[in-house]
Amino acid sequence: MTYHILIADPLSEEGIYPLRQADGLEITIATDLSKEDLLERIKGFDALLVRSQTQVTREVIEAASNLKIIGRAGVGVDNIDLDAATEHGIIVVNAPDGNTNSAAEHTIAMLTALARKIPQAFNSLKNGEWDRKSFIGVELKNKTLGVIGLGRIGAEVAARAKGQRMNVIAYDPFLTEEKAQKMGIGFGTVGDVLKAADFITIHTPLLKETRHLINEEAFAKMKDGVQIINCARGGIIDEDALYGAIVSGKVAGAALDVFEMEPFVDHPLLTLPEVIATPHLGASTVEAQESVAVDVSQDVVNFFKGEAVRNPVNLPSVSKEVMAKIAPFFDLAEKLGIFLSRMTDEAIEEVNIKYAGELANYDVRALTRNTVKGILKRNLGNHVNDVNAKFLAERFDIKVNEHKTTTGKGFLHLITAEIVTAKFTHRVAGTLLNGLGARIVKVDDYVVDVVPEGHLLFIKHKDQPGAIGRVGTLLAQKDINIATMQVGRSTVGGDAIMMLTIDNRVEQTEIEDLTELEDIYEVKAIDL
Ligand SMILES: NC(=O)c1ccc[n+]([C@@H]2O[C@H](COP(=O)([O-])OP(=O)(O)OC[C@H]3O[C@@H](n4cnc5c(N)ncnc54)[C@H](O)[C@@H]3O)[C@@H](O)[C@H]2O)c1
Ligand SMILES: O=C(O)[C@H](O)COP(=O)(O)O
């Protein structure tokens, strides 16, 4: 099988080495595609790799009928419609760590250039002037740097600013007093940071909550003569408000690497002498480009090899340690879902998944998604996958609940999956037995011991002599070999079940014939 990869923004050739090395991947590099060209060409591709330039809109995703993975060689995924990708079961991966250092260094370069008016002085010199009066700067030492967003880049910038003997104050919703103390910085609300800072640097993602976070109202709270740096995302600062604040003298300078509309070449802000700017170069170093391209390429290779990706954006990421604990249960979790989906033809209203024993100590959301995927597969086939399983469950008004208890109920680990319909509740439980592999150990209230593999028949019947024999005889007449058989009953002469593993898939007519046998209530064929 060959997977087709489209690289639509320039990526480091050294960085895409993992893709070049992998078997079964065919790479097409086509950068600077127009929107129309991308829409036209995307159809044939299984993977799309981009930086921040290519806009992966819902329209693009809808046109991409084969697309399985989008790789963003960088951090920001605001150019990718994540909801559309999730709905279409397309996994989005990024490279969150590879350009942190470069972006932090660029921010410090911008801060220093801004404080000392280096670009303006250089321009003047290039124009044949020797002007030593117009470019009086300010020192960074003892000034306060306000950092809004203290994630990977914000924290690196804060550490470097301390090296410049600046005081740092930060706001981040995840910043605690203890952490701030450890870092040797101050912390407060956004308002506190805006009020205290001589320089303000922004390092948040662009989200609904951060769009125009720095607006007219925010400028009003700042010190007179404040200077602003934005190496995060355009749109976090309201550019019209910034223009007004500079013209009014409130803001003494701004250093911008990112803009609301990129490319950004013809904007009033660029006419102001107080503004210095670079064309989104924060991550543009040899090292960062190689690093982000390697990370994202490796995830694409992992994905097509069926292995876990390291940096999923539209799936919760799971640490290596947790992954090692839960990965052996992936297949069982999905099979419990498939099993349950065959237990009823009614609309499922609720899914409850209970983790007992050691498993309850881990983040098992990936297993829950697998079970939900198994349940939905009956009606959705390959349209459901890990990425969209929970989204699709929500769309069908199926509530999914996860429960955990560390008491193993006699097993080291036990997963019990349950579906609730308007009339019935069905449940199936499974475990992994040391050295023996997966087992289904309970179906509804009946204890069984069945390998979840191949073709199963689940038969409900009356506990009467002859019932089991009649089933065996009919299957023999149809030339269907029984590999294993388990029986269980609630009370003598009451309801009972048979669980058979058979060598061939049974046809619908054969199920109907079995159902017509005396004392047989219900027959379900389950292919795992
Ligand atoms: N200019 C460039 O070329 C360049 C390069 C790399 C990254 N970036 C951008 O830099 C930004 C930061 O990247 P990162 O890797 O540090 O991301 P990160 O996820 O590590 O950090 C972002 C931080 O912002 C915080 N945050 C979210 N909402 C906030 C709010 N309302 N107020 C304050 N803080 C808030 C988060 O809690 C998080 O700690 C992103 O927008 C990314 O796209 C730009
Ligand atoms: O979010 C990012 O990683 C940066 O903005 C870098 O974007 P780029 O890959 O287009 O340089």
Coordinates of C-alpha atoms and ligand atoms in Angstrom, one line a residue:
M1 CA 0.0 0.0 0.0
T2 CA 1.3 3.4 -0.9
Y3 CA 0.3 6.5 1.0
H4 CA 0.5 9.9 -0.8
I5 CA 1.9 12.8 1.2
L6 CA 1.5 16.4 0.1
I7 CA 3.9 19.0 1.5
A8 CA 2.2 22.3 0.8
D9 CA 4.6 24.7 2.6
P10 CA 8.4 24.8 2.5
L11 CA 9.8 22.3 4.9
S12 CA 13.5 21.5 5.7
E13 CA 14.7 18.8 3.3
E14 CA 16.9 17.4 6.1
G15 CA 13.8 17.4 8.4
I16 CA 11.7 15.3 6.1
Y17 CA 14.3 12.5 6.1
P18 CA 12.0 10.2 8.2
L19 CA 9.4 10.4 5.3
R20 CA 12.0 9.8 2.6
Q21 CA 13.3 6.8 4.6
A22 CA 10.0 5.1 5.2
D23 CA 8.6 2.4 2.9
G24 CA 5.3 3.0 1.1
L25 CA 5.2 6.8 1.2
E26 CA 5.1 8.9 -1.9
I27 CA 6.0 12.5 -1.4
T28 CA 4.8 15.4 -3.5
I29 CA 6.2 18.9 -2.7
A30 CA 3.9 21.7 -4.1
T31 CA 4.3 24.9 -2.2
D32 CA 2.5 28.2 -3.0
L33 CA -0.6 26.5 -4.3
S34 CA -3.5 28.8 -4.8
K35 CA -6.7 28.0 -2.8
E36 CA -8.2 26.6 -6.0
D37 CA -5.2 24.4 -6.8
L38 CA -5.1 23.0 -3.3
L39 CA -8.9 22.2 -3.5
E40 CA -8.3 20.5 -6.8
R41 CA -5.2 18.5 -5.8
I42 CA -5.9 17.5 -2.2
K43 CA -8.3 14.7 -3.2
G44 CA -5.6 12.2 -4.0
F45 CA -3.6 12.6 -0.8
D46 CA -3.5 10.7 2.5
A47 CA -1.4 13.2 4.4
L48 CA -1.0 17.0 4.2
L49 CA 2.0 18.7 5.7
V50 CA 1.9 22.5 6.2
R51 CA 3.4 25.4 8.2
S52 CA 1.4 28.5 9.0
Q53 CA 0.8 29.7 5.4
T54 CA -1.5 27.1 3.9
Q55 CA -5.0 27.6 5.1
V56 CA -6.5 24.2 5.8
T57 CA -10.2 25.3 5.8
R58 CA -13.3 23.2 6.2
E59 CA -13.6 23.5 2.4
V60 CA -10.2 21.9 1.9
I61 CA -10.9 19.2 4.4
E62 CA -14.3 18.4 2.7
A63 CA -12.5 18.1 -0.6
A64 CA -9.9 15.8 0.8
S65 CA -11.7 12.5 0.6
N66 CA -8.6 10.4 1.3
L67 CA -7.0 12.6 3.9
K68 CA -6.1 10.8 7.2
I69 CA -3.5 13.1 8.8
I70 CA -2.6 16.7 8.8
G71 CA 0.9 17.6 10.0
R72 CA 1.7 21.1 11.2
A73 CA 5.5 21.6 11.2
G74 CA 5.3 24.2 14.0
V75 CA 3.1 25.1 17.0
G76 CA 0.1 27.2 16.0
V77 CA -2.7 25.3 14.4
D78 CA -5.0 28.3 13.9
N79 CA -4.6 27.9 10.1
I80 CA -6.3 24.4 10.4
D81 CA -10.0 23.9 10.9
L82 CA -9.7 21.5 13.8
D83 CA -13.4 20.9 14.2
A84 CA -13.7 20.0 10.5
A85 CA -10.7 17.7 10.8
T86 CA -12.1 16.0 13.9
E87 CA -15.6 15.6 12.3
H88 CA -13.9 13.9 9.3
G89 CA -11.8 11.6 11.5
I90 CA -8.6 13.3 10.4
I91 CA -5.9 13.4 13.0
V92 CA -3.9 16.7 13.3
V93 CA -0.4 16.5 14.7
N94 CA 2.0 19.4 15.3
A95 CA 5.6 19.9 16.4
P96 CA 5.2 21.9 19.7
D97 CA 8.8 21.8 20.9
G98 CA 11.0 22.2 17.9
N99 CA 10.8 26.0 17.5
T100 CA 10.5 27.1 21.1
N101 CA 14.1 28.2 21.4
S102 CA 14.1 30.1 18.0
A103 CA 10.9 31.9 18.8
A104 CA 12.2 32.9 22.3
E105 CA 15.5 34.1 20.8
H106 CA 13.6 36.1 18.1
T107 CA 11.4 37.7 20.8
I108 CA 14.5 38.8 22.8
A109 CA 16.1 40.1 19.5
M110 CA 12.9 42.1 18.9
L111 CA 12.9 43.4 22.4
T112 CA 16.4 44.6 22.2
A113 CA 16.1 46.0 18.7
L114 CA 12.9 47.9 19.9
A115 CA 14.6 49.3 23.0
R116 CA 17.6 50.5 21.1
K117 CA 15.8 51.4 17.8
I118 CA 18.3 49.3 15.8
P119 CA 16.2 48.8 12.6
Q120 CA 15.3 52.6 12.5
A121 CA 19.0 53.6 13.0
F122 CA 20.2 51.1 10.3
N123 CA 17.6 52.4 7.8
S124 CA 18.7 56.0 8.5
L125 CA 22.4 55.0 8.0
K126 CA 21.5 53.2 4.8
N127 CA 19.9 56.5 3.6
G128 CA 23.2 58.2 4.0
E129 CA 22.5 59.9 7.3
W130 CA 24.8 60.0 10.4
D131 CA 22.1 60.7 12.9
R132 CA 23.1 60.2 16.6
K133 CA 20.3 62.2 18.1
S134 CA 17.1 60.6 16.9
F135 CA 17.8 57.1 18.1
I136 CA 18.1 57.4 21.9
G137 CA 17.0 54.1 23.4
V138 CA 16.2 52.9 26.8
E139 CA 18.0 50.2 28.9
L140 CA 16.3 46.9 29.7
K141 CA 18.0 46.6 33.0
N142 CA 15.6 47.2 35.9
K143 CA 12.7 47.6 33.5
T144 CA 9.6 45.3 34.0
L145 CA 8.8 42.9 31.3
G146 CA 5.1 41.7 31.3
V147 CA 4.7 38.2 29.8
I148 CA 1.2 37.3 28.8
G149 CA 1.1 33.5 28.3
L150 CA 3.8 31.6 30.2
G151 CA 3.9 28.4 28.2
R152 CA 7.0 27.0 26.4
I153 CA 8.1 30.2 24.7
G154 CA 6.8 32.7 27.3
A155 CA 8.8 30.8 30.0
E156 CA 12.0 30.8 27.9
V157 CA 11.6 34.5 27.2
A158 CA 11.1 35.2 30.9
A159 CA 14.3 33.3 31.8
R160 CA 16.3 35.2 29.2
A161 CA 14.9 38.6 30.2
K162 CA 16.1 37.9 33.8
G163 CA 19.5 37.5 32.2
Q164 CA 19.1 41.0 31.0
R165 CA 18.5 42.0 34.6
M166 CA 14.8 42.8 33.9
N167 CA 12.0 42.3 36.4
V168 CA 9.5 39.9 35.0
I169 CA 5.8 39.7 35.8
A170 CA 3.6 37.1 34.1
Y171 CA 0.0 36.1 33.6
D172 CA -1.1 32.6 32.5
P173 CA -4.2 30.8 33.6
F174 CA -2.0 27.9 34.6
L175 CA 0.6 29.9 36.5
T176 CA 0.6 29.4 40.3
E177 CA 2.3 31.5 42.9
E178 CA 4.6 28.6 43.7
K179 CA 5.7 28.2 40.1
A180 CA 6.2 31.9 39.7
Q181 CA 8.4 31.9 42.9
K182 CA 10.4 29.0 41.6
M183 CA 11.1 30.9 38.4
G184 CA 11.9 34.1 40.3
I185 CA 9.2 36.1 38.6
G186 CA 6.1 38.0 39.7
F187 CA 2.6 37.0 38.8
G188 CA -0.8 38.6 38.7
T189 CA -3.9 39.0 36.6
V190 CA -3.7 40.3 33.0
G191 CA -4.7 43.7 34.5
D192 CA -1.8 43.6 37.0
V193 CA 0.7 42.8 34.2
L194 CA -0.6 45.5 31.9
K195 CA -0.3 48.1 34.6
A196 CA 3.1 47.1 35.8
A197 CA 5.0 46.5 32.6
D198 CA 7.4 48.8 30.7
F199 CA 7.6 46.2 27.9
I200 CA 4.8 43.7 27.2
T201 CA 5.4 40.5 25.3
I202 CA 2.6 38.1 24.2
H203 CA 2.9 34.3 24.0
T204 CA -0.6 32.9 24.0
P205 CA -2.2 30.9 21.2
L206 CA -4.8 32.7 19.1
L207 CA -8.1 31.5 20.5
K208 CA -11.6 33.0 20.7
E209 CA -10.6 34.1 24.3
T210 CA -7.3 35.7 23.2
R211 CA -8.5 37.5 20.0
H212 CA -8.0 41.2 20.6
L213 CA -6.9 40.5 24.1
I214 CA -4.8 43.6 23.7
N215 CA -7.4 46.2 22.7
E216 CA -8.2 49.8 23.3
E217 CA -9.3 49.0 26.9
A218 CA -6.1 47.1 27.6
F219 CA -3.9 49.9 26.2
A220 CA -5.7 52.3 28.5
K221 CA -4.5 50.3 31.5
M222 CA -0.9 50.3 30.4
K223 CA 1.9 52.7 31.5
D224 CA 2.5 55.7 29.3
G225 CA 5.4 54.9 27.0
V226 CA 4.9 51.2 27.2
Q227 CA 6.5 49.1 24.4
I228 CA 4.8 45.9 23.0
I229 CA 6.2 42.8 21.4
N230 CA 4.1 40.2 19.5
C231 CA 5.9 37.1 18.3
A232 CA 2.9 34.9 19.0
R233 CA 0.0 35.4 16.6
G234 CA -1.6 38.3 14.8
G235 CA -5.1 38.9 16.0
I236 CA -4.1 38.8 19.7
I237 CA -3.5 42.5 19.4
D238 CA -6.2 44.7 17.8
E239 CA -4.0 46.4 15.1
D240 CA -6.3 49.4 14.8
A241 CA -6.2 50.0 18.5
L242 CA -2.4 49.6 18.5
Y243 CA -2.2 52.2 15.7
G244 CA -4.3 54.6 17.7
A245 CA -2.3 54.0 20.9
I246 CA 1.0 54.7 19.1
V247 CA -0.2 57.8 17.3
S248 CA -1.6 59.1 20.6
G249 CA 1.8 58.6 22.3
K250 CA 0.5 56.0 24.8
V251 CA 2.6 53.3 23.2
A252 CA 6.2 54.2 22.5
G253 CA 7.1 51.3 20.3
A254 CA 5.9 48.0 18.9
A255 CA 7.9 45.0 17.5
L256 CA 5.7 42.7 15.5
D257 CA 6.5 39.4 13.9
V258 CA 2.9 38.3 13.3
F259 CA -0.2 40.0 11.9
E260 CA -3.9 39.6 11.6
M261 CA -3.7 39.1 7.8
E262 CA -0.5 37.6 6.4
P263 CA 1.3 38.5 4.2
F264 CA 1.2 41.9 5.8
V265 CA 2.9 44.4 3.4
D266 CA 0.6 47.4 3.0
H267 CA -0.7 48.5 6.4
P268 CA -0.7 51.9 8.2
L269 CA 1.2 50.4 11.1
L270 CA 4.3 49.9 8.8
T271 CA 4.3 53.6 8.1
L272 CA 4.9 54.5 11.8
P273 CA 8.6 55.0 12.9
E274 CA 7.8 53.4 16.3
V275 CA 7.0 50.1 14.7
I276 CA 9.6 47.5 13.8
A277 CA 8.6 44.3 12.1
T278 CA 9.7 41.0 10.6
P279 CA 7.6 38.8 8.3
H280 CA 6.7 35.9 10.7
L281 CA 10.3 34.8 11.2
G282 CA 10.1 33.6 14.8
A283 CA 10.7 29.9 13.8
S284 CA 12.8 30.6 10.7
T285 CA 16.1 29.2 11.8
V286 CA 17.9 26.2 10.3
E287 CA 17.7 24.4 13.6
A288 CA 14.0 25.0 14.3
Q289 CA 13.0 24.1 10.7
E290 CA 14.9 20.9 10.8
S291 CA 13.6 20.0 14.2
V292 CA 9.9 20.7 13.5
A293 CA 10.0 18.9 10.1
V294 CA 11.6 15.8 11.7
D295 CA 9.0 15.8 14.5
V296 CA 6.0 16.0 12.2
S297 CA 7.5 13.6 9.7
Q298 CA 8.1 11.1 12.3
D299 CA 4.5 11.3 13.5
V300 CA 3.3 10.8 10.0
V301 CA 5.5 7.7 9.6
N302 CA 4.3 6.4 13.0
F303 CA 0.7 7.0 12.0
F304 CA 0.9 5.1 8.8
K305 CA 2.8 2.3 10.6
G306 CA -0.2 2.0 12.9
E307 CA 1.8 3.3 15.9
A308 CA 0.9 6.0 18.4
V309 CA 1.6 9.6 17.3
R310 CA 3.6 11.8 19.7
N311 CA 1.9 15.1 19.2
P312 CA -1.8 14.8 18.5
V313 CA -3.7 18.1 18.5
N314 CA -7.3 16.8 18.3
L315 CA -6.8 13.8 20.6
P316 CA -5.6 14.0 24.2
S317 CA -1.9 13.2 24.1
V318 CA -0.8 10.3 26.3
S319 CA 2.6 10.0 27.9
K320 CA 4.9 7.1 26.8
E321 CA 4.6 5.5 30.2
V322 CA 0.8 5.6 30.2
M323 CA 0.7 4.4 26.6
A324 CA 2.8 1.4 27.4
K325 CA 0.3 0.5 30.1
I326 CA -2.9 1.0 28.1
A327 CA -1.8 0.0 24.5
P328 CA -2.2 -3.8 25.1
F329 CA -5.9 -3.1 25.8
F330 CA -6.7 -1.2 22.6
D331 CA -7.8 -4.2 20.7
L332 CA -9.8 -5.7 23.6
A333 CA -11.6 -2.3 24.2
E334 CA -12.6 -2.1 20.5
K335 CA -13.8 -5.7 20.5
L336 CA -16.0 -5.2 23.6
G337 CA -17.6 -2.3 21.6
I338 CA -18.1 -4.5 18.5
F339 CA -19.6 -7.3 20.7
L340 CA -22.0 -4.9 22.4
S341 CA -23.2 -3.4 19.1
R342 CA -24.4 -6.8 18.0
M343 CA -26.4 -7.3 21.2
T344 CA -29.2 -4.9 20.2
D345 CA -30.8 -3.4 17.2
E346 CA -32.3 -0.6 19.3
A347 CA -31.0 2.9 19.4
I348 CA -28.2 3.2 22.0
E349 CA -28.7 6.1 24.5
E350 CA -25.8 5.7 26.8
V351 CA -22.5 3.9 27.0
N352 CA -20.8 3.2 30.3
I353 CA -17.3 2.0 30.5
K354 CA -16.0 0.8 33.8
Y355 CA -12.3 0.3 34.4
A356 CA -11.5 -1.8 37.5
G357 CA -8.1 -2.8 38.9
E358 CA -4.7 -1.4 37.9
L359 CA -6.1 0.2 34.7
A360 CA -8.1 2.6 36.8
N361 CA -4.8 4.4 37.7
Y362 CA -4.2 5.6 34.2
D363 CA -5.7 8.0 31.7
V364 CA -7.8 5.5 29.8
R365 CA -9.7 7.9 27.5
A366 CA -8.0 6.3 24.5
L367 CA -9.5 3.0 25.5
T368 CA -12.9 4.6 25.9
R369 CA -12.6 6.0 22.4
N370 CA -11.8 2.6 21.1
T371 CA -14.8 1.0 22.7
V372 CA -17.1 3.7 21.4
K373 CA -15.5 3.3 17.9
G374 CA -16.2 -0.5 18.2
I375 CA -19.9 0.3 19.1
L376 CA -20.4 2.8 16.2
K377 CA -18.6 0.6 13.6
R378 CA -21.7 -1.5 13.1
N379 CA -23.5 1.4 11.5
L380 CA -20.7 3.6 10.4
G381 CA -18.0 1.2 9.2
N382 CA -14.7 2.9 8.5
H383 CA -16.2 6.4 8.8
V384 CA -15.6 6.1 12.5
N385 CA -12.1 6.2 14.0
D386 CA -10.3 7.2 17.1
V387 CA -10.4 10.9 16.2
N388 CA -14.1 11.2 15.6
A389 CA -15.6 8.4 17.7
K390 CA -16.6 10.7 20.6
F391 CA -17.7 13.5 18.3
L392 CA -20.0 11.0 16.4
A393 CA -21.4 9.6 19.7
E394 CA -22.4 13.1 20.7
R395 CA -23.9 13.8 17.3
F396 CA -26.1 10.7 17.8
D397 CA -27.0 11.8 21.3
I398 CA -25.2 8.9 22.9
K399 CA -23.9 9.8 26.3
V400 CA -20.5 8.3 27.1
N401 CA -19.5 7.9 30.7
E402 CA -16.2 6.6 32.1
H403 CA -16.0 5.1 35.6
K404 CA -13.0 3.9 37.5
T405 CA -12.4 1.7 40.6
T406 CA -9.1 0.3 41.7
T407 CA -10.7 -2.8 43.1
G408 CA -10.1 -5.5 40.4
K409 CA -13.1 -7.8 41.1
G410 CA -10.8 -10.8 41.0
F411 CA -8.9 -9.6 38.0
L412 CA -5.7 -7.5 37.7
H413 CA -7.6 -5.3 35.2
L414 CA -11.2 -5.5 34.1
I415 CA -13.0 -3.5 31.4
T416 CA -16.8 -3.6 31.5
A417 CA -18.6 -1.9 28.7
E418 CA -22.3 -1.3 28.9
I419 CA -24.9 0.0 26.5
V420 CA -28.2 1.3 27.6
T421 CA -31.2 1.5 25.2
A422 CA -34.8 2.6 26.0
K423 CA -35.6 -1.0 27.0
F424 CA -32.5 -2.9 27.9
T425 CA -29.0 -2.7 29.3
H426 CA -26.3 -5.1 28.0
R427 CA -22.8 -5.4 29.2
V428 CA -19.7 -7.3 28.4
A429 CA -16.5 -7.5 30.4
G430 CA -13.0 -8.4 29.3
T431 CA -9.5 -8.7 30.6
L432 CA -6.0 -9.6 29.6
L433 CA -4.7 -12.8 31.2
N434 CA -1.0 -13.0 31.9
G435 CA 0.5 -15.1 29.1
L436 CA -2.9 -16.1 27.7
G437 CA -4.1 -12.9 26.0
A438 CA -7.5 -11.4 25.9
R439 CA -10.7 -13.0 27.3
I440 CA -14.3 -12.0 27.5
V441 CA -15.2 -13.0 31.1
K442 CA -18.8 -11.9 31.5
V443 CA -21.7 -11.3 29.1
D444 CA -24.7 -9.6 30.8
D445 CA -24.9 -11.6 34.1
Y446 CA -23.3 -14.8 32.8
V447 CA -19.7 -15.7 33.5
V448 CA -17.9 -17.0 30.4
D449 CA -14.3 -17.5 29.3
V450 CA -14.1 -16.7 25.6
V451 CA -11.2 -15.6 23.4
P452 CA -12.5 -12.4 21.6
E453 CA -11.6 -13.5 18.1
G454 CA -13.2 -14.9 14.9
H455 CA -16.8 -15.8 14.6
L456 CA -19.0 -16.1 17.7
L457 CA -22.5 -17.1 18.3
F458 CA -24.3 -15.8 21.4
I459 CA -27.4 -17.7 22.0
K460 CA -30.0 -17.2 24.8
H461 CA -32.1 -20.2 25.5
K462 CA -34.1 -22.0 28.1
D463 CA -32.1 -24.3 30.4
Q464 CA -33.7 -27.6 29.2
P465 CA -32.2 -30.9 28.2
G466 CA -31.7 -31.1 24.4
A467 CA -31.4 -27.3 23.7
I468 CA -27.6 -27.5 23.4
G469 CA -27.9 -30.7 21.3
R470 CA -30.3 -29.2 18.9
V471 CA -28.0 -26.2 18.2
G472 CA -25.1 -28.6 17.7
T473 CA -27.0 -30.8 15.3
L474 CA -28.3 -27.9 13.2
L475 CA -24.9 -26.4 12.9
A476 CA -23.5 -29.8 11.9
Q477 CA -26.2 -30.1 9.2
K478 CA -25.1 -26.7 7.9
D479 CA -21.5 -27.9 7.9
I480 CA -20.5 -25.3 10.5
N481 CA -17.8 -26.5 12.8
I482 CA -17.9 -25.5 16.5
A483 CA -14.4 -24.7 17.8
T484 CA -15.3 -23.9 21.4
M485 CA -18.5 -23.8 23.5
Q486 CA -19.4 -22.2 26.8
V487 CA -22.7 -22.4 28.6
G488 CA -24.1 -20.6 31.6
R489 CA -27.4 -20.3 33.4
S490 CA -29.1 -18.0 35.9
T491 CA -31.2 -20.8 37.6
V492 CA -31.9 -24.4 36.9
G493 CA -34.5 -24.5 34.2
G494 CA -34.4 -20.7 33.8
D495 CA -32.6 -18.5 31.3
A496 CA -29.3 -19.7 30.0
I497 CA -26.7 -18.8 27.4
M498 CA -24.4 -20.5 24.9
M499 CA -21.3 -18.8 23.6
L500 CA -19.9 -20.7 20.6
T501 CA -16.8 -20.0 18.6
I502 CA -17.3 -21.3 15.1
D503 CA -15.0 -21.7 12.1
N504 CA -17.1 -19.9 9.5
R505 CA -19.3 -16.8 9.4
V506 CA -23.0 -17.7 9.6
E507 CA -25.5 -16.3 7.2
Q508 CA -28.7 -14.6 8.2
T509 CA -30.9 -17.6 7.1
E510 CA -28.8 -19.8 9.4
I511 CA -29.4 -17.4 12.3
E512 CA -33.1 -17.5 11.6
D513 CA -33.1 -21.4 11.5
L514 CA -31.3 -21.4 14.8
T515 CA -33.8 -19.0 16.3
E516 CA -36.7 -21.2 15.3
L517 CA -35.3 -24.2 17.3
E518 CA -37.3 -25.2 20.4
D519 CA -36.2 -23.4 23.6
I520 CA -34.0 -20.9 21.7
Y521 CA -34.9 -17.3 22.4
E522 CA -32.3 -15.2 20.7
V523 CA -29.3 -15.8 18.4
K524 CA -26.6 -13.1 17.8
A525 CA -23.7 -13.6 15.4
I526 CA -20.7 -11.6 16.3
D527 CA -17.6 -11.3 14.1
L528 CA -14.6 -10.0 16.0
Ligands
LIG1 N1 6.4 33.9 15.5 C1 6.6 32.6 15.3 O1 7.1 32.2 14.3 C2 6.2 31.6 16.3 C3 6.9 30.5 16.5 C4 6.5 29.6 17.5 C5 5.3 29.8 18.1 N2 4.6 30.9 17.9 C6 3.3 31.1 18.6 O2 3.7 31.4 19.9 C7 2.6 31.2 20.8 C8 3.0 30.4 22.0 O3 3.6 29.2 21.7 P1 4.1 28.1 22.8 O4 4.8 27.0 22.1 O5 4.7 28.8 23.9 O6 2.6 27.6 23.3 P2 2.2 27.0 24.7 O7 1.0 26.2 24.4 O8 3.4 26.3 25.3 O9 1.9 28.3 25.6 C9 0.8 29.1 25.4 C10 0.4 29.6 26.8 O10 -0.6 30.5 26.7 C11 -1.4 30.4 27.8 N3 -2.7 31.0 27.6 C12 -3.8 30.6 27.0 N4 -4.8 31.5 27.0 C13 -4.3 32.6 27.7 C14 -4.8 33.8 28.1 N5 -6.1 34.1 27.8 N6 -4.0 34.6 28.8 C15 -2.8 34.3 29.1 N7 -2.2 33.1 28.8 C16 -3.0 32.3 28.1 C17 -1.5 28.9 28.0 O11 -1.9 28.6 29.3 C18 -0.1 28.4 27.7 O12 0.7 28.3 28.9 C19 1.6 30.4 19.9 O13 0.6 31.4 19.5 C20 2.4 30.0 18.7 O14 1.6 29.8 17.6 C21 5.0 31.8 17.0
LIG2 O1 3.2 28.6 15.3 C1 4.4 28.5 14.9 O2 5.0 27.4 15.0 C2 5.0 29.6 14.3 O3 4.2 30.7 14.0 C3 5.9 29.3 13.1 O4 5.1 29.4 11.9 P1 5.9 28.9 10.5 O5 6.0 27.5 10.6 O6 5.0 29.4 9.4 O7 7.2 29.6 10.5

